Coordinates of C-alpha atoms in Angstrom, one line a residue:
X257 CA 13.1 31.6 -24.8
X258 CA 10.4 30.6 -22.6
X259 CA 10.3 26.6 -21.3
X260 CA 8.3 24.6 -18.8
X261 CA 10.7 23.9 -15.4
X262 CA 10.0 20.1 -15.7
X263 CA 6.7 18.0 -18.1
X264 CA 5.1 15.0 -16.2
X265 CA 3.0 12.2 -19.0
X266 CA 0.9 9.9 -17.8
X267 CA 1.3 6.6 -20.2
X268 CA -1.9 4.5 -21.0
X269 CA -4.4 6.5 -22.4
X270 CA -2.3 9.7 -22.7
X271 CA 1.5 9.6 -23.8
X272 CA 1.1 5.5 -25.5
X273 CA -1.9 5.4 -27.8
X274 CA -4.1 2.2 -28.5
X275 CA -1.3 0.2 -30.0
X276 CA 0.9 1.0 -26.4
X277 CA 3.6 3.3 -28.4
X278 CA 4.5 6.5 -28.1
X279 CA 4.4 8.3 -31.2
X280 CA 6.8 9.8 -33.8
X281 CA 6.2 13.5 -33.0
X282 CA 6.2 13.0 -29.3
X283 CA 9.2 11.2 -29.4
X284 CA 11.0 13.3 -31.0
X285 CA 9.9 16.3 -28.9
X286 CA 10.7 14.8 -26.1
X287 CA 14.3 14.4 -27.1
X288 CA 13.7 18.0 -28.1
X289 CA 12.8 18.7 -24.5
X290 CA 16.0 16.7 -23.1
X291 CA 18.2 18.8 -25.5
X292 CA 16.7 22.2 -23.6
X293 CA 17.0 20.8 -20.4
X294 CA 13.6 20.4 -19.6
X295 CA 13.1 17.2 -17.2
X296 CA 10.2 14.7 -18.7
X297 CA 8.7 12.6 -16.1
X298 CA 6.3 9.7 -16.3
X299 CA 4.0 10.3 -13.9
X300 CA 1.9 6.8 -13.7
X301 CA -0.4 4.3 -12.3
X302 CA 2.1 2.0 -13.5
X303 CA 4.4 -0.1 -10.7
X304 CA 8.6 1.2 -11.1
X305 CA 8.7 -2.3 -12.3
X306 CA 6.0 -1.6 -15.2
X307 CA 7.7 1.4 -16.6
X308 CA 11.4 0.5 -17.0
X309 CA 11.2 -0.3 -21.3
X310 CA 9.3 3.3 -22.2
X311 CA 11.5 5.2 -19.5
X312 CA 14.7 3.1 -21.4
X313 CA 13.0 3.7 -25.0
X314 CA 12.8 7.5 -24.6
X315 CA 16.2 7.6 -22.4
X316 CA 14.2 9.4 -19.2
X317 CA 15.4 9.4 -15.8
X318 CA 12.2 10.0 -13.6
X319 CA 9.5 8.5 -13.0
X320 CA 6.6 9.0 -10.7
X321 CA 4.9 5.4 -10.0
X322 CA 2.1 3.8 -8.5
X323 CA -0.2 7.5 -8.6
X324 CA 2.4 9.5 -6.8
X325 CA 3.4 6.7 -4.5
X326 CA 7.2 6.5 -5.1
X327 CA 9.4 8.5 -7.0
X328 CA 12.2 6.4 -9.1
X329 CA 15.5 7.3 -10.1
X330 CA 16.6 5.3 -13.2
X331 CA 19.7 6.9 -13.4
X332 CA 20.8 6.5 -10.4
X333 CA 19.1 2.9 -9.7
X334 CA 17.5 4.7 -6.5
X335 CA 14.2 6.0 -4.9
X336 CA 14.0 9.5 -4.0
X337 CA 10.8 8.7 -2.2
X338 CA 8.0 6.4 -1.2
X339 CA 4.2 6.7 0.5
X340 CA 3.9 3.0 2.1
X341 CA 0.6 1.6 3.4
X342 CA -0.4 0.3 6.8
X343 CA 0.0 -3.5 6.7
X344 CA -3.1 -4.1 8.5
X345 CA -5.2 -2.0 6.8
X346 CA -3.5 -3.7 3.5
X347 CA -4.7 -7.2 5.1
X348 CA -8.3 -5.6 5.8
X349 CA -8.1 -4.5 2.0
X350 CA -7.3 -7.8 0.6
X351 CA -9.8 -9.7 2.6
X352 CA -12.6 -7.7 1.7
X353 CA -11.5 -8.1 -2.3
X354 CA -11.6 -11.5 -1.3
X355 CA -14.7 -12.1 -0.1
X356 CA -15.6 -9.6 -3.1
X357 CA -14.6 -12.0 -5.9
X358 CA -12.0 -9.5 -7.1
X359 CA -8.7 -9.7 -9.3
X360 CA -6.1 -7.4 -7.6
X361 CA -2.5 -6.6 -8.1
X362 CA 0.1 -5.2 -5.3
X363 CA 2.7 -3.1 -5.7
X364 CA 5.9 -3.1 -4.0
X365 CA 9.1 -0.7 -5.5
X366 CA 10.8 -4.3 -5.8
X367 CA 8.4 -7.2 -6.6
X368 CA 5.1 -7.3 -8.0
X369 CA 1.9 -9.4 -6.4
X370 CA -0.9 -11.2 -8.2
X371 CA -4.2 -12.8 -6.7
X372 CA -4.9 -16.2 -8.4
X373 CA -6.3 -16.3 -11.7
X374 CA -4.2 -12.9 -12.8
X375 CA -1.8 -13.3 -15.7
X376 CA 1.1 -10.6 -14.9
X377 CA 0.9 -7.8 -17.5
X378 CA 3.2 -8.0 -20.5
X379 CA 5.0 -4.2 -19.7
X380 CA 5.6 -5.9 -16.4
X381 CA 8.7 -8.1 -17.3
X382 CA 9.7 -8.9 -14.3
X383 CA 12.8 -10.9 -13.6
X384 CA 13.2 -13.5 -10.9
X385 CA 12.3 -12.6 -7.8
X386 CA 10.7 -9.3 -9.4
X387 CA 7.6 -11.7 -9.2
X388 CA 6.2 -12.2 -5.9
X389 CA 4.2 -14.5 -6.4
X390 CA 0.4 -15.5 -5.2
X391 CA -1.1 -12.9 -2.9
X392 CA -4.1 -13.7 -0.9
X393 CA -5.2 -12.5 2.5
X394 CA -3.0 -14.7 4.2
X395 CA 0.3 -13.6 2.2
X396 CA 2.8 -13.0 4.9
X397 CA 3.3 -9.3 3.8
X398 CA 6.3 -8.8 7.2
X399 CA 8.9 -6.6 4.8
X400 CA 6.7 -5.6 1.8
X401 CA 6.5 -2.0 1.0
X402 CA 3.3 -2.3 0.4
X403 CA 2.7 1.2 -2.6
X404 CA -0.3 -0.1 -4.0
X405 CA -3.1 -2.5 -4.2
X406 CA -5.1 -2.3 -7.5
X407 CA -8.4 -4.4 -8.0
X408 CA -8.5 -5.2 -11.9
X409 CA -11.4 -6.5 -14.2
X410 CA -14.2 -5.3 -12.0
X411 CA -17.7 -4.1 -11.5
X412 CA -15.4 -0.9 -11.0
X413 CA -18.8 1.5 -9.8
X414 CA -19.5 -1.2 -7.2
X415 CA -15.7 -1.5 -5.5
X416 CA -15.2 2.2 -5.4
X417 CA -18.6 3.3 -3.8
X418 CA -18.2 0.0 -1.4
X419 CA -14.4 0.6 -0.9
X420 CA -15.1 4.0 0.2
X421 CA -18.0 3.4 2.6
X422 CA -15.3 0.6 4.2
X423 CA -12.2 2.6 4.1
X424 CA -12.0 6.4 5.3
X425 CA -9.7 9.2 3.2
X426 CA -7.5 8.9 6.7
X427 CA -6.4 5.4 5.5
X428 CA -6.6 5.0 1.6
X429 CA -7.0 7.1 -1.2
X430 CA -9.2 5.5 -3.6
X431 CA -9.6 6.5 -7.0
X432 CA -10.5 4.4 -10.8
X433 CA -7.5 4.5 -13.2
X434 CA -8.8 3.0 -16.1
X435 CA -12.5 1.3 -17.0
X436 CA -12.6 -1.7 -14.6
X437 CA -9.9 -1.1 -12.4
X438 CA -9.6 0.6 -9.2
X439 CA -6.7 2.2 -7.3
X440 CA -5.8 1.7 -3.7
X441 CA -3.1 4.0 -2.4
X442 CA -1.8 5.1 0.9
X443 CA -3.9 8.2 2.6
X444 CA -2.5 11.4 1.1
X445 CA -1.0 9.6 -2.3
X446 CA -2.0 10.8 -5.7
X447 CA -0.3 12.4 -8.5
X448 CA -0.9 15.5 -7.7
X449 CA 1.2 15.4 -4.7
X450 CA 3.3 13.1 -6.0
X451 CA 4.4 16.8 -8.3
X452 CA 4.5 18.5 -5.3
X453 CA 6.8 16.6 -3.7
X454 CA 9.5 16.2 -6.1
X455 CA 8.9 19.7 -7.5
X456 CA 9.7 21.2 -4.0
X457 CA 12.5 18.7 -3.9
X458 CA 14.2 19.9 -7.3
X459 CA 13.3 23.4 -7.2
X460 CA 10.6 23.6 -9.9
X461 CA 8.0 26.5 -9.8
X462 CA 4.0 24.1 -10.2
X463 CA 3.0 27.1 -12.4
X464 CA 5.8 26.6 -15.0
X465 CA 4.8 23.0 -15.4
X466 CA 2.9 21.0 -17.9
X467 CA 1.1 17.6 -17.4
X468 CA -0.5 15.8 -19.3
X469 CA -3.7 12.7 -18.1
X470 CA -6.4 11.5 -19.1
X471 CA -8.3 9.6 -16.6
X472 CA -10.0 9.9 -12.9
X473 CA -6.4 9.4 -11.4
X474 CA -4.8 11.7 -13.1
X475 CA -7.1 14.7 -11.5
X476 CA -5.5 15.7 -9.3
X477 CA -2.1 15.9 -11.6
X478 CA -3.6 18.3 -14.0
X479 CA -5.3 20.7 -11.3
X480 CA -1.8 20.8 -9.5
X481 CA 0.1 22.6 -12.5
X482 CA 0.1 25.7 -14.1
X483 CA -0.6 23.7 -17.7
X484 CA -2.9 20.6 -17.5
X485 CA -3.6 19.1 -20.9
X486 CA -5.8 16.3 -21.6
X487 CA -6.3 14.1 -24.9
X488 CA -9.8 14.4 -26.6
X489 CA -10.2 10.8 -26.0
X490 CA -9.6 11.1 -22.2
X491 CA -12.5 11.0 -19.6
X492 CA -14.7 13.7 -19.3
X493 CA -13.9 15.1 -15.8
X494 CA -10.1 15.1 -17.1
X495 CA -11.2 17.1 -19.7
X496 CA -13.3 19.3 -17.3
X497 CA -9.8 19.4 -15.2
X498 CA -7.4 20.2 -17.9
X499 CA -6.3 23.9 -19.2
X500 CA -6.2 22.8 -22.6
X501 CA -8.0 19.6 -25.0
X502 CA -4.8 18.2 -27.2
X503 CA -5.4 15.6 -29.7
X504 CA -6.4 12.2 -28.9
X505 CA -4.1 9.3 -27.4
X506 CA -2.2 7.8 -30.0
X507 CA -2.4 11.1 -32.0
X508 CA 1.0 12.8 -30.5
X509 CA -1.1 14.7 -27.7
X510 CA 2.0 16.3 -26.1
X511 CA 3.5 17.7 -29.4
X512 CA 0.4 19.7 -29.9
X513 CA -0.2 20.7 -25.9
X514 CA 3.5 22.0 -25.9
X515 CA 2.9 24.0 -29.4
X516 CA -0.5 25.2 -27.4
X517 CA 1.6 26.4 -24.3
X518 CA 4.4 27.5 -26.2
X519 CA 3.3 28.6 -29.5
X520 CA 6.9 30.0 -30.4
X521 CA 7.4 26.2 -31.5
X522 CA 11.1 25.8 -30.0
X523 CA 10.7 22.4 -29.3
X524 CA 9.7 20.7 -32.9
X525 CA 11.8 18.1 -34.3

């Protein structure tokens, strides 16, 4: 019986519809997956610290957070990996969102950051300390692994053309996640190597793997693997990017890409 070596989901917008759930059928074809001893991975945008209730709710181990950034162990309570960003070009970045009248968030595998006027996102829930407080431009940062700052609520055209004219591809990756928001990584971090680097690290063969995105950030995710599946509803460059059009978010997309890839149907509830 022919199975993919490992599936990576992106969440919002691909694996959680509109109501932020996962669906019946992909539920329970995950657990299928588990069963057959196929690894699922949430591959993410999302902070470690915004993923821990699905990861819990569908009993993964993996997850791949902040666009490739850091690689999470829940199992284990460890990180297999991390991409950390230059504190002063971090400080340059925050001043310049500053001076921009942006929102922005900063990630950090152990706290979580928030200019003023940002309400922390419910997924977050963060626990004591898990909240680092105000950030401005004048944070002390001395300590913080600094995975990701992400500008939310803006004129997100604006900040990424600007953004790029300030910062070369040497020191940040720069990509849009979701409408109005805008990604800051370390040089060198997205998803798709995020694959690459914890496929080489567990032995999995790209081609035998199945991912499934929806948005700009998810790009380079889908043109990594051998099977790159992207809801109807996603952007249209991720559709451009992807093997295969599922169904739309909240629609169980990734029941119907595995049935596409593997039309056998071993993994069905």
């Amino acid at each position: 019986m022919r199975k993919p070596d490992a599936v990576f989901c992106d969440l919002d917008g691909s694996l959680l519809g509109p109501d932020k759930k996962v669906g019946e059928k992909d539920a329970a074809t995950i657990r299928r997956l588990k069963e057959l001893g196929v690894p699922v991975v949430i591959c993410t945008g999302r902070p470690i610290l915004g993923v821990r209730q699905v990861v819990k709710e569908l009993g993964l181990d993996l997850a791949l957070c902040s666009n490739g950034g850091c690689c999470y162990d829940f199992s284990r309570g460890e990180l297999l990996f991390t991409t950390e960003m230059d504190h002063n070009i971090a400080r340059r970045l925050l001043t310049w969102l500053e001076k921009e009248g942006a929102f922005f968030l900063l990630h950090a595998p152990d706290r979580i950051f928030a200019s003023f006027g940002v309400t922390m996102p419910a997924h977050y829930l963060l626990e004591g300390e898990e909240n680092g407080g105000l950030l401005t431009c004048e944070t002390p940062l001395e300590g913080v692994r600094i995975l990701k700052i992400l500008a939310i609520r803006c004129e997100e055209s604006a900040i990424l053309r600007k953004g790029k004219e300030l910062f070369g591809p040497e020191e940040l990756t720069i990509c849009s996640s979701e409408r109005g928001f805008v990604d800051f990584n370390p040089p060198g971090v997205n998803k798709g190597a995020g694959i690459r680097q914890l496929a080489d690290r567990m032995g999995w063969r790209l081609e035998e793997i199945l991912a499934l995105g929806d948005n700009n950030n998810d790009l380079p995710m889908l043109e990594a693997v051998g099977m790159g599946a992207a809801p109807s509803s996603g952007v249209p460059e991720a559709r451009a990017a992807a093997d295969f059009i599922t169904t739309a978010s909240g629609q169980n997309p990734l029941t119907t890409a595995i049935e596409h890839f593997f039309p056998t149907r071993p993994f069905g509830p």
